[in-house]
């Protein structure tokens, strides 16, 4: 592990600040893109182009009455919304945003990411249970089952990246993609990762945890005020985080395509600006992809999600891993 | 968990007797099943109450589901939350006065309801309707069918999770509202048909807007087909979901697209043509599968056929009067009312007494509304008010089916199946 310096804290602080804001931007983007897809105008009244809409939203949530179900578990009901927010914030610590621009470089960073990501399911499941509502309970149970099922193909997809790099450090993975993005070397893994990431962040077509239609919001049916706001915030932070992970693992992190072959040496400042812009640009594209998919296609049924996860994605990801490992061992060994 | 425990646990504050009997009927449904899995040591069973306030139950439909995990073991429907006593109201109104109430029955296709009442009254009182009025009514009915089917399409796909679709179909419905506005002067509750004809003739503006809609709508339909016909997720959500076999459909009295989706091609427009449906060409789309996907195809095809019918009507539309010229049977035209003494008197008499069918006459007349067979049974006592008026609402009989096809499906299917059945509670609860 590298030494923690003042720079690390500055980067961490900036990254957290940006992540919190990115959730607000994502909310705004979601509403505008949804409106665009649905031939509507979308929010355009609060501030220029409606840019202050997220602030108005949060203000509204803050001023709302906070209702706790009388028969529910008050303590867990209060704690549950914090879990997804905290786990989302913890993730940024190991993500490199540019060459040398990372808060910390843990040598088992990938494991840390997977571990933290899988913690967030507790928030959803506990919220579903603590609300003492049947709709919430169904939502929470669906969440638990879905997260467990998609954790595995996600892990296998990441593992198939790790064998290329030979290191569990996220920074090393980013550096290794200077010439070839892993999406070109490992396209199957990339597709599996994207699908699993959609499922992990509970977005359409895997949003049966919320299932606005049949479960009326699922796990957050009984939540109001800022407790609901935290779930809301966490959902968008997870969208952003998962987009970042897609970029980091498969889409070249902060590198331009095949940058190693043609990009000239730049001054550190210029390189830093370029790296961060490239990273942000790619992340923004995947956030857009999340939104685009959400407003276009229907959602799966519970049993279909399970079938897809266990009988399609998991075997394919394992075979993909084995095939890649064999190729690397027999042809590129040495 | 046995259901008797539920009854002890649920402290219903409102309508205790009703709640109790509802849970009892859930318990009594398929009692053999209940006996089989009487012991439930892991307490995996749960009774879920869906509605009447629920975003996906299309109004105030209430479902009580007994769940085993995510599977619905059995389900009971509770309807009547929108009961307004329309049939009783009819007994205190003249036939013409009652017509606006029919708009509020199946509020998604008001024109069909108007026509259903008017044709029934015309049958019992032997009123001749001019040719032009018949064709105008047909155009209105088919527009109403498209409008209703568009709402079904939007909500069903939205219930499956694709929210944007609802807004896309509403864009088209909005155009139909505008057309209706030009035809009748109202967007939503049109009340355009009159006993003995229609309220007013089609203006040039109305004709133009109908023609424009007929020309542009097939393109939109094509887009819907493009979006859904090859959509794997949509298919998996609808294929083999809520299967209704032909014999069950007939036994439980399913009508309309539900029946045609189950392989029985019954369409009132074909078997006993009313208006001038025997003079236009159209197909009756029928599918054999009986699942939700079959209903999707049937309704989509029906929209194509409706467009075809409207086009033929526009071509055949004859010139002539739009209301029968008999002051004992229909309102005189406004020209007469304002400029002649007799016209004034007739108008007053029509409003006060109305049309009087012969004493003791009875008749049943049904039309093919978008939801199925919509029939009006009228008993006359010789006055201007019906002695008894019974409405055979298609949504009501289709809900009967819903209760049985939900058993054995999953929770996520309920909303899609409700969407596929397409009930309108205003009509079912009357």
XYZ file of C-alpha atoms in Angstrom:
764
model
C 0.000 0.000 0.000
C 1.287 3.412 -0.873
C 1.862 6.033 1.725
C -1.086 8.258 2.589
C -0.094 11.847 1.911
C -1.833 15.194 1.954
C -2.371 14.800 -1.784
C -4.355 11.623 -1.143
C -6.676 13.489 1.161
C -7.110 16.291 -1.349
C -7.950 13.808 -4.092
C -10.271 11.862 -1.816
C -12.025 15.051 -0.726
C -12.416 16.232 -4.299
C -13.601 12.814 -5.436
C -16.214 12.575 -2.685
C -17.392 16.087 -3.419
C -17.635 15.285 -7.108
C -19.437 12.003 -6.444
C -22.051 13.623 -4.232
C -22.603 16.265 -6.845
C -22.601 13.750 -9.649
C -25.661 12.130 -8.046
C -27.446 15.473 -8.301
C -26.298 15.900 -11.884
C -27.407 12.348 -12.654
C -30.865 13.063 -11.249
C -31.114 16.127 -13.453
C -29.765 14.209 -16.440
C -32.211 11.383 -15.841
C -35.159 13.726 -15.822
C -34.031 15.603 -18.896
C -33.143 12.471 -20.861
C -36.391 10.800 -19.825
C -38.256 13.870 -21.000
C -36.322 13.834 -24.252
C -37.155 10.172 -24.848
C -40.815 10.747 -24.008
C -41.234 13.862 -26.176
C -41.584 16.095 -23.141
C -39.705 19.163 -21.994
C -38.619 18.059 -18.541
C -37.644 20.295 -15.637
C -36.776 23.743 -16.973
C -38.173 26.159 -14.419
C -35.757 26.151 -11.461
C -32.642 28.034 -12.470
C -31.190 28.211 -15.969
C -32.369 25.161 -17.985
C -33.755 23.802 -14.718
C -30.253 23.084 -13.483
C -31.189 23.858 -9.901
C -33.958 21.254 -9.943
C -31.962 18.723 -7.857
C -31.524 21.346 -5.134
C -35.245 21.992 -5.135
C -35.832 18.239 -4.955
C -33.559 17.824 -1.961
C -35.097 20.842 -0.231
C -38.525 19.336 -0.736
C -37.368 16.025 0.714
C -35.800 17.754 3.718
C -39.010 19.596 4.516
C -41.197 16.518 4.283
C -42.525 14.660 7.267
C -40.463 11.659 8.250
C -42.792 8.713 8.776
C -41.728 5.551 10.544
C -44.111 2.592 10.518
C -45.375 1.993 14.058
C -45.043 -1.770 13.810
C -41.660 -1.658 12.136
C -38.204 -1.810 13.642
C -37.352 1.857 14.199
C -33.609 1.466 14.605
C -33.046 -0.625 11.488
C -35.514 1.495 9.586
C -33.314 4.505 10.318
C -29.952 2.854 9.753
C -30.850 1.032 6.533
C -30.839 4.057 4.180
C -27.353 5.030 5.318
C -25.740 1.774 4.274
C -25.987 2.168 0.483
C -24.828 5.775 0.698
C -21.792 4.885 2.793
C -20.799 1.956 0.608
C -21.129 4.071 -2.501
C -18.889 6.733 -0.995
C -16.320 4.154 0.138
C -15.797 2.946 -3.407
C -14.103 6.077 -4.739
C -11.063 5.543 -2.511
C -9.374 3.121 -4.892
C -10.505 4.365 -8.298
C -7.789 6.135 -10.291
C -9.042 9.218 -12.099
C -5.828 9.933 -13.935
C -2.167 9.025 -13.986
C -1.206 9.103 -10.319
C -4.548 10.658 -9.406
C -5.965 8.289 -6.826
C -6.695 8.462 -3.137
C -4.973 5.214 -2.292
C -3.578 2.207 -4.075
C -4.483 -0.925 -2.172
C -2.758 -4.012 -3.531
C -6.073 -5.905 -3.214
C -8.163 -3.042 -4.537
C -10.351 -5.245 -6.695
C -11.336 -7.368 -3.728
C -12.037 -4.217 -1.746
C -14.342 -2.959 -4.509
C -16.257 -6.227 -4.718
C -16.554 -6.459 -0.942
C -17.838 -2.913 -0.555
C -20.218 -3.214 -3.472
C -21.841 -6.321 -2.037
C -22.416 -4.597 1.307
C -24.990 -2.224 -0.117
C -27.542 -5.002 -0.465
C -27.870 -4.981 3.309
C -29.377 -1.529 3.170
C -32.069 -2.591 0.725
C -32.860 -5.885 2.385
C -32.941 -4.462 5.908
C -35.095 -1.569 4.729
C -37.524 -4.047 3.231
C -37.658 -6.043 6.406
C -37.751 -3.165 8.892
C -40.692 -1.448 7.210
C -43.058 -4.247 8.237
C -44.881 -3.950 4.953
C -45.527 -6.861 2.645
C -44.617 -4.910 -0.443
C -41.335 -3.797 1.097
C -40.578 -7.302 2.278
C -41.073 -8.722 -1.210
C -38.825 -5.992 -2.588
C -36.141 -6.651 0.010
C -36.172 -10.381 -0.624
C -35.947 -9.860 -4.351
C -32.979 -7.549 -3.748
C -31.138 -10.106 -1.663
C -31.639 -12.890 -4.180
C -30.733 -10.719 -7.133
C -27.573 -9.252 -5.632
C -26.261 -12.653 -4.577
C -26.939 -14.074 -8.027
C -25.210 -11.312 -9.938
C -22.275 -10.946 -7.577
C -20.826 -14.156 -9.011
C -20.786 -13.361 -12.750
C -19.584 -9.878 -11.830
C -16.702 -11.358 -9.854
C -15.850 -13.782 -12.655
C -15.865 -10.973 -15.212
C -13.498 -8.955 -13.055
C -11.319 -12.023 -12.505
C -10.982 -12.431 -16.262
C -9.529 -8.923 -16.314
C -7.226 -9.541 -13.393
C -5.507 -12.449 -15.154
C -4.412 -10.079 -17.923
C -2.826 -7.704 -15.449
C -1.515 -10.103 -12.872
C -2.330 -7.702 -10.087
C -5.317 -7.003 -7.888
C -4.553 -3.320 -7.714
C -7.070 -1.139 -9.519
C -4.315 1.318 -10.392
C -2.351 -1.431 -12.136
C -5.452 -2.432 -14.090
C -5.869 1.153 -15.261
C -2.223 1.438 -16.261
C -2.347 -1.869 -18.162
C -4.966 -0.476 -20.541
C -2.775 2.209 -22.033
C -2.491 0.406 -25.365
C -5.361 -2.039 -25.438
C -8.621 -1.557 -23.586
C -9.793 -4.788 -22.038
C -13.086 -4.556 -23.889
C -11.131 -5.460 -27.051
C -9.257 -8.304 -25.378
C -12.160 -9.605 -23.349
C -15.464 -8.567 -24.988
C -17.533 -11.337 -23.382
C -16.331 -10.310 -19.957
C -17.236 -6.695 -20.717
C -20.793 -7.596 -21.698
C -21.249 -9.769 -18.625
C -19.853 -7.021 -16.443
C -22.220 -4.443 -17.894
C -25.251 -6.682 -17.417
C -24.231 -7.598 -13.880
C -23.532 -3.957 -13.070
C -27.043 -3.041 -14.190
C -28.377 -5.724 -11.878
C -26.139 -4.605 -9.019
C -27.398 -1.058 -9.213
C -31.049 -2.200 -9.420
C -31.794 -0.372 -12.619
C -34.143 -1.374 -15.407
C -34.409 -4.102 -16.644
C -33.423 -5.404 -13.208
C -35.383 -2.932 -11.101
C -37.831 -5.541 -9.854
C -36.601 -4.606 -6.388
C -38.485 -1.365 -6.716
C -41.050 -2.472 -9.301
C -43.029 0.695 -9.260
C -46.015 -1.061 -10.795
C -46.588 -4.186 -8.753
C -44.664 -3.444 -5.555
C -45.326 0.299 -5.484
C -41.692 1.151 -4.839
C -40.667 -2.096 -3.153
C -38.189 -1.617 -0.343
C -38.720 2.144 -0.098
C -42.526 2.087 -0.056
C -42.571 3.059 3.619
C -39.801 5.624 3.425
C -40.297 9.342 3.251
C -38.399 12.558 3.763
C -34.602 12.418 3.735
C -34.524 8.696 4.518
C -36.056 8.167 1.123
C -33.744 10.866 -0.153
C -30.770 8.784 0.886
C -32.004 5.770 -1.050
C -32.602 8.058 -3.969
C -29.127 9.539 -3.675
C -27.571 6.103 -3.260
C -29.295 4.802 -6.384
C -27.755 7.520 -8.505
C -24.385 7.261 -6.803
C -24.412 3.562 -7.580
C -25.212 4.359 -11.178
C -22.223 6.683 -11.304
C -19.963 4.261 -9.427
C -20.929 1.361 -11.646
C -20.267 3.484 -14.708
C -16.851 4.317 -13.263
C -16.159 0.636 -12.674
C -17.148 -0.237 -16.242
C -14.767 2.435 -17.471
C -11.995 1.366 -15.121
C -12.130 -2.347 -15.806
C -13.023 -2.517 -19.481
C -13.050 0.828 -21.209
C -9.510 1.987 -20.680
C -9.969 3.931 -17.477
C -8.467 7.378 -18.152
C -6.770 6.372 -21.425
C -7.868 7.335 -24.891
C -8.151 4.366 -27.277
C -4.698 2.930 -28.040
C -3.212 6.019 -26.403
C 0.136 4.342 -25.839
C 0.749 4.142 -29.586
C 0.024 7.702 -30.643
C -0.379 10.060 -27.704
C 2.715 12.274 -27.356
C 4.328 13.025 -24.008
C 2.433 15.858 -22.307
C 3.230 18.128 -19.409
C 1.903 16.713 -16.090
C -0.761 19.411 -15.763
C -2.033 18.927 -19.310
C -1.942 15.150 -18.917
C -3.853 15.404 -15.649
C -6.560 17.554 -17.213
C -6.801 15.249 -20.231
C -6.971 12.122 -18.077
C -9.704 13.441 -15.828
C -11.744 14.744 -18.795
C -11.468 11.424 -20.599
C -12.496 9.551 -17.475
C -15.425 11.873 -16.796
C -16.512 11.755 -20.428
C -16.592 7.984 -20.526
C -18.381 7.798 -17.186
C -20.964 10.284 -18.438
C -21.578 8.086 -21.471
C -22.280 5.049 -19.307
C -24.529 7.048 -17.015
C -26.416 8.037 -20.141
C -26.562 4.356 -21.130
C -28.114 3.536 -17.746
C -30.746 6.218 -18.239
C -31.365 5.316 -21.856
C -31.998 1.675 -21.020
C -34.232 2.551 -18.100
C -36.634 4.566 -20.186
C -36.756 2.205 -23.133
C -37.211 -1.422 -22.180
C -39.519 -3.370 -19.867
C -38.352 -5.148 -16.749
C -37.703 -8.813 -16.129
C -39.723 -11.059 -13.936
C -38.180 -12.467 -10.756
C -37.747 -15.994 -12.101
C -36.368 -14.712 -15.397
C -33.725 -12.696 -13.578
C -32.687 -15.765 -11.644
C -32.600 -17.877 -14.786
C -30.494 -15.329 -16.621
C -28.083 -15.012 -13.726
C -27.543 -18.637 -12.834
C -28.030 -20.523 -16.077
C -26.657 -18.014 -18.574
C -24.301 -15.431 -17.138
C -22.546 -17.577 -14.555
C -21.593 -20.478 -16.876
C -20.589 -18.091 -19.653
C -18.448 -16.032 -17.324
C -16.706 -19.120 -15.949
C -16.062 -20.523 -19.436
C -14.831 -17.120 -20.567
C -12.457 -17.010 -17.622
C -11.112 -20.500 -18.279
C -10.666 -19.947 -22.003
C -8.829 -16.669 -21.476
C -6.676 -18.209 -18.778
C -5.792 -21.122 -21.076
C -4.932 -18.787 -23.966
C -2.759 -16.648 -21.748
C -1.044 -19.682 -20.276
C -0.307 -21.524 -23.507
C 0.355 -18.714 -25.975
C 1.583 -15.733 -24.033
C 3.345 -17.488 -21.208
C 6.711 -15.945 -20.915
C -50.089 -19.632 7.828
C -53.704 -20.647 7.732
C -56.178 -18.092 6.643
C -58.145 -18.343 9.826
C -55.087 -16.830 11.516
C -55.236 -13.945 9.104
C -58.787 -13.226 10.093
C -57.744 -13.086 13.709
C -54.773 -10.888 12.986
C -56.351 -8.387 10.658
C -58.224 -5.751 12.589
C -60.399 -4.349 9.894
C -61.900 -1.053 10.894
C -64.045 -0.493 7.843
C -66.806 -2.774 6.576
C -65.957 -5.631 8.922
C -68.551 -7.983 7.514
C -67.385 -7.402 3.982
C -63.701 -7.929 4.783
C -64.503 -11.075 6.687
C -66.545 -12.610 3.923
C -63.890 -11.694 1.375
C -61.172 -13.507 3.277
C -63.590 -16.369 3.803
C -64.227 -16.632 0.077
C -60.481 -16.617 -0.554
C -60.222 -19.468 1.891
C -63.086 -21.310 0.226
C -61.682 -21.004 -3.283
C -60.256 -24.322 -4.490
C -60.674 -25.896 -1.082
C -58.911 -29.033 -2.262
C -55.724 -27.042 -2.769
C -56.088 -25.604 0.673
C -56.312 -29.052 2.203
C -53.264 -30.293 0.323
C -50.912 -27.709 1.745
C -52.692 -27.194 4.991
C -49.581 -27.489 7.062
C -47.194 -24.661 6.301
C -44.412 -25.164 8.808
C -42.076 -22.612 7.242
C -44.809 -19.954 7.086
C -43.891 -19.066 3.540
C -47.453 -18.075 2.771
C -48.698 -14.571 2.858
C -51.910 -12.789 2.027
C -51.229 -9.690 -0.006
C -53.839 -7.027 -0.418
C -53.502 -5.186 -3.709
C -55.646 -2.153 -4.095
C -58.137 -0.525 -4.246
C -55.469 2.170 -4.044
C -52.709 0.726 -6.159
C -51.019 2.274 -9.178
C -51.375 -0.722 -11.444
C -54.903 -1.941 -10.818
C -56.467 0.418 -13.364
C -58.756 2.311 -11.068
C -60.184 0.879 -7.910
C -59.839 -2.823 -8.444
C -58.917 -4.739 -5.330
C -57.172 -8.082 -5.402
C -56.570 -10.301 -2.423
C -53.765 -12.681 -3.241
C -52.568 -15.694 -1.344
C -48.885 -15.983 -2.074
C -46.390 -18.769 -1.698
C -43.153 -16.863 -2.073
C -43.586 -15.058 -5.359
C -46.232 -17.414 -6.715
C -49.906 -16.620 -6.479
C -51.697 -19.637 -5.125
C -55.133 -18.156 -5.469
C -56.709 -14.829 -5.751
C -59.997 -13.117 -5.091
C -61.287 -9.975 -6.681
C -63.194 -7.315 -4.832
C -65.054 -4.931 -7.051
C -67.708 -2.327 -6.484
C -65.616 0.554 -5.216
C -66.827 2.688 -8.103
C -70.476 1.743 -7.881
C -72.656 4.729 -8.670
C -75.997 3.080 -9.265
C -76.110 4.026 -12.918
C -78.841 1.531 -13.755
C -81.076 2.997 -11.067
C -80.335 6.527 -12.238
C -81.516 5.468 -15.696
C -84.981 4.720 -14.366
C -85.395 8.342 -13.365
C -84.166 9.893 -16.579
C -85.523 10.079 -20.070
C -83.570 7.999 -22.556
C -81.860 11.026 -23.959
C -81.062 12.440 -20.525
C -79.420 9.193 -19.527
C -77.021 9.215 -22.450
C -74.329 11.432 -20.872
C -74.135 8.930 -18.011
C -73.040 6.264 -20.446
C -69.988 8.388 -21.250
C -68.862 7.834 -17.690
C -69.243 4.058 -17.824
C -66.341 3.033 -20.016
C -64.732 6.433 -19.966
C -62.025 5.351 -22.410
C -64.410 4.858 -25.297
C -67.414 7.077 -24.644
C -68.602 7.047 -28.230
C -69.246 3.295 -28.233
C -71.336 3.623 -25.104
C -73.439 6.410 -26.590
C -74.048 4.341 -29.666
C -74.870 1.253 -27.622
C -77.606 3.080 -25.726
C -78.960 4.856 -28.788
C -79.142 1.719 -30.917
C -80.931 -0.110 -28.112
C -83.500 2.683 -27.727
C -83.907 2.931 -31.476
C -84.564 -0.794 -31.605
C -87.223 -0.750 -28.900
C -88.929 2.364 -30.294
C -88.441 1.391 -33.966
C -86.650 4.575 -34.968
C -85.137 4.796 -38.420
C -81.705 6.367 -38.461
C -80.498 8.185 -41.611
C -77.607 6.686 -43.554
C -75.200 9.543 -42.940
C -75.692 9.342 -39.188
C -74.951 5.610 -39.282
C -71.624 6.216 -40.953
C -70.715 9.096 -38.646
C -71.447 6.823 -35.711
C -69.243 4.125 -37.158
C -66.365 6.549 -37.541
C -66.841 7.670 -33.947
C -67.009 4.097 -32.654
C -63.859 3.042 -34.426
C -61.978 6.118 -33.224
C -63.125 5.250 -29.717
C -61.840 1.707 -30.212
C -58.433 2.969 -31.243
C -58.369 5.360 -28.324
C -59.255 2.622 -25.860
C -56.770 0.161 -27.309
C -54.051 2.798 -27.209
C -54.611 3.276 -23.520
C -54.532 -0.474 -23.009
C -51.266 -0.697 -24.931
C -49.665 2.121 -22.996
C -50.674 0.897 -19.580
C -49.928 -2.749 -20.233
C -46.431 -2.042 -21.469
C -45.938 0.418 -18.640
C -46.999 -2.247 -16.152
C -44.335 -4.458 -17.669
C -41.817 -1.739 -16.819
C -41.365 0.383 -19.944
C -42.728 3.677 -18.727
C -42.026 5.769 -21.797
C -44.446 3.748 -23.890
C -47.386 5.122 -21.971
C -46.475 8.622 -22.985
C -45.925 7.682 -26.616
C -49.376 6.131 -26.877
C -50.853 9.105 -25.075
C -49.458 11.351 -27.746
C -51.672 9.518 -30.228
C -54.655 9.494 -27.901
C -54.258 13.229 -27.623
C -54.751 13.451 -31.378
C -57.932 11.388 -31.092
C -59.150 13.744 -28.385
C -58.564 16.631 -30.749
C -60.472 14.831 -33.481
C -63.318 14.163 -31.047
C -63.248 17.805 -30.074
C -63.812 18.756 -33.683
C -66.492 16.109 -34.239
C -68.514 16.576 -31.084
C -67.277 19.660 -29.312
C -65.953 17.628 -26.412
C -62.612 15.923 -26.010
C -63.336 13.273 -23.441
C -67.005 12.626 -22.728
C -68.340 13.252 -26.178
C -72.109 12.514 -25.935
C -72.308 12.936 -29.670
C -74.818 10.278 -30.655
C -78.468 11.137 -30.275
C -81.498 8.909 -30.374
C -82.405 8.920 -34.045
C -79.068 10.169 -35.320
C -76.168 12.270 -34.138
C -75.965 15.714 -32.559
C -74.310 17.560 -35.413
C -72.877 16.935 -38.817
C -69.178 16.555 -39.456
C -67.651 19.909 -40.287
C -64.956 20.261 -42.923
C -62.470 20.808 -40.134
C -63.551 17.576 -38.453
C -63.335 15.674 -41.741
C -59.867 17.048 -42.307
C -58.648 16.053 -38.871
C -60.093 12.538 -39.206
C -58.396 12.107 -42.557
C -55.127 13.377 -41.197
C -55.312 11.007 -38.253
C -56.176 8.049 -40.459
C -53.200 8.828 -42.666
C -50.638 9.326 -39.917
C -51.695 6.736 -37.389
C -50.613 3.580 -39.307
C -47.045 4.890 -39.204
C -47.195 5.165 -35.437
C -48.661 1.671 -35.222
C -45.749 0.423 -37.259
C -43.387 2.027 -34.769
C -45.119 0.273 -31.879
C -44.803 -3.016 -33.711
C -41.146 -2.347 -34.343
C -40.542 -1.645 -30.679
C -42.419 -4.592 -29.230
C -42.641 -7.389 -31.776
C -38.989 -8.316 -31.461
C -38.464 -7.317 -27.849
C -37.290 -10.393 -25.953
C -38.140 -9.049 -22.526
C -41.641 -8.047 -23.615
C -42.150 -11.492 -25.109
C -40.945 -13.320 -22.044
C -43.180 -11.232 -19.850
C -46.262 -11.997 -21.946
C -45.842 -15.370 -23.571
C -47.726 -18.184 -21.801
C -48.778 -15.741 -19.104
C -52.407 -15.704 -17.997
C -53.442 -18.469 -20.363
C -57.177 -18.707 -20.937
C -58.394 -21.782 -22.790
C -61.269 -21.451 -25.233
C -63.710 -23.544 -23.222
C -62.896 -21.652 -20.010
C -63.312 -18.380 -21.828
C -66.746 -19.405 -23.060
C -67.739 -20.868 -19.707
C -66.855 -17.761 -17.752
C -68.394 -15.417 -20.291
C -65.315 -13.647 -21.587
C -65.986 -11.223 -24.384
C -64.103 -9.048 -26.801
C -60.374 -9.311 -27.392
C -60.061 -11.668 -24.433
C -62.330 -14.200 -26.110
C -60.809 -13.665 -29.548
C -57.342 -14.075 -28.090
C -58.468 -17.458 -26.809
C -59.414 -18.721 -30.217
C -63.124 -17.913 -30.465
C -63.738 -15.347 -33.164
C -66.912 -13.771 -31.859
C -67.451 -10.204 -32.924
C -70.891 -8.611 -32.690
C -70.035 -6.479 -35.690
C -69.899 -9.684 -37.745
C -72.463 -11.991 -36.163
C -75.286 -9.462 -35.874
C -74.215 -6.350 -37.695
C -75.556 -3.065 -36.379
C -75.080 0.400 -37.907
C -73.637 -0.371 -41.362
C -70.957 -2.855 -40.412
C -72.330 -5.290 -43.002
C -71.380 -2.843 -45.744
C -67.717 -2.451 -44.845
C -64.983 -5.010 -45.117
C -62.936 -5.967 -42.125
C -61.386 -9.004 -40.519
C -61.918 -10.312 -37.015
C -58.422 -10.939 -35.655
C -58.322 -14.171 -33.688
C -55.455 -15.995 -31.992
C -55.395 -19.491 -30.593
C -52.850 -19.214 -27.780
C -55.054 -17.488 -25.205
C -52.102 -15.906 -23.428
C -51.335 -12.275 -22.882
C -49.299 -12.069 -26.051
C -52.284 -13.293 -28.085
C -54.377 -10.489 -26.606
C -51.644 -8.073 -27.574
C -51.723 -9.231 -31.180
C -55.511 -9.239 -31.331
C -55.790 -5.666 -30.104
C -52.988 -4.421 -32.317
C -54.678 -5.995 -35.329
C -57.994 -4.509 -34.314
C -56.462 -1.065 -34.476
C -55.377 -1.784 -38.047
C -58.885 -2.980 -38.876
C -60.423 0.097 -37.278
C -58.351 2.326 -39.499
C -59.523 0.261 -42.455
C -63.157 0.677 -41.429
C -62.798 4.434 -40.957
C -61.252 4.778 -44.396
C -64.149 2.881 -45.983
C -66.663 4.956 -44.034
C -65.064 8.161 -45.244
C -65.352 6.916 -48.819
C -68.931 5.764 -48.462
C -70.194 8.659 -46.344
C -73.456 9.649 -48.067
C -75.037 13.096 -48.060
C -78.281 13.609 -46.275
C -79.856 14.355 -42.932
C -78.056 13.387 -39.763
C -81.129 12.924 -37.589
C -84.452 11.317 -38.282
C -87.038 13.854 -39.388
C -89.752 12.727 -37.006
C -90.352 15.032 -34.101
C -91.893 12.248 -31.992
C -88.691 10.260 -32.169
C -85.792 12.680 -32.218
C -84.931 16.245 -31.450
C -85.762 18.640 -34.298
C -82.869 20.577 -35.755
C -82.004 23.885 -34.155
C -83.171 25.756 -37.263
C -86.657 24.478 -36.676
C -86.528 25.136 -32.959
C -85.548 28.742 -33.313
C -87.712 29.682 -36.279
C -90.929 27.708 -36.003
C -93.542 27.318 -33.322
C -93.921 23.578 -33.882
C -90.207 23.037 -33.668
C -90.123 24.831 -30.359
C -92.943 22.707 -28.968
C -91.381 19.490 -30.207
C -88.060 20.387 -28.676
C -89.778 21.067 -25.369
C -91.712 17.818 -25.547
C -88.603 15.800 -26.384
C -86.786 17.230 -23.392
C -89.702 16.861 -21.015
C -91.260 13.573 -22.047
C -88.791 12.143 -24.479
C -89.253 9.256 -26.788
C -91.884 6.773 -25.622
C -91.456 3.131 -26.674
C -94.631 1.001 -26.685
C -95.827 -0.225 -23.320
C -94.511 -3.611 -22.272
C -91.850 -3.645 -24.962
C -88.546 -5.287 -24.132
C -85.355 -5.410 -26.068
C -81.746 -6.326 -25.789
C -79.259 -4.837 -28.167
C -75.532 -5.193 -28.000
C -72.629 -3.579 -29.774
C -68.991 -4.528 -29.970
C -67.344 -2.016 -27.687
C -63.528 -2.016 -27.476
C -63.742 -4.180 -24.365
C -66.240 -6.667 -25.762
C -69.977 -7.130 -25.970
C -71.701 -4.108 -24.506
C -75.427 -4.715 -24.282
C -78.388 -2.696 -23.084
C -81.530 -4.451 -21.974
C -84.502 -2.127 -21.767
C -87.996 -2.734 -20.404
C -90.479 -0.056 -21.254
C -93.689 0.896 -19.484
C -94.818 3.199 -22.238
C -93.475 6.394 -20.681
C -90.372 8.347 -21.602
C -88.393 6.708 -18.785
C -87.243 3.098 -18.926
C -88.970 0.843 -16.418
C -85.772 -1.135 -16.078
C -82.457 -0.742 -17.824
C -79.784 -3.381 -17.467
C -76.298 -2.930 -18.782
C -74.249 -5.918 -19.774
C -70.772 -4.514 -19.284
C -67.855 -6.340 -20.923
C -65.392 -5.333 -18.221
C -67.567 -6.990 -15.613
C -67.531 -10.367 -17.333
C -63.866 -10.037 -18.199
C -63.006 -9.478 -14.541
C -64.662 -12.811 -13.856
C -61.996 -14.340 -16.057
C -59.208 -12.388 -14.409
C -59.895 -14.004 -11.057
C -59.272 -17.436 -12.519
C -56.300 -16.813 -14.780
C -54.253 -15.196 -12.016
C -54.028 -18.426 -10.014
C -50.606 -19.999 -10.341
C -48.904 -16.987 -11.875
C -46.290 -14.799 -10.234
C -46.718 -11.481 -8.444
C -45.024 -9.617 -11.258
C -47.548 -11.131 -13.680
C -50.583 -9.719 -11.910
C -50.112 -6.237 -13.255
C -49.400 -7.476 -16.773
C -52.432 -9.756 -16.746
C -54.667 -7.008 -15.406
C -53.303 -4.854 -18.203
C -54.025 -7.591 -20.734
C -57.583 -8.054 -19.480
C -58.047 -4.305 -19.753
C -60.906 -3.745 -17.347
C -62.453 -0.342 -16.803
C -63.861 -0.173 -13.337
C -66.325 2.569 -14.192
C -68.040 0.040 -16.403
C -67.617 -3.042 -14.229
C -68.938 -1.387 -11.071
C -71.587 0.669 -12.888
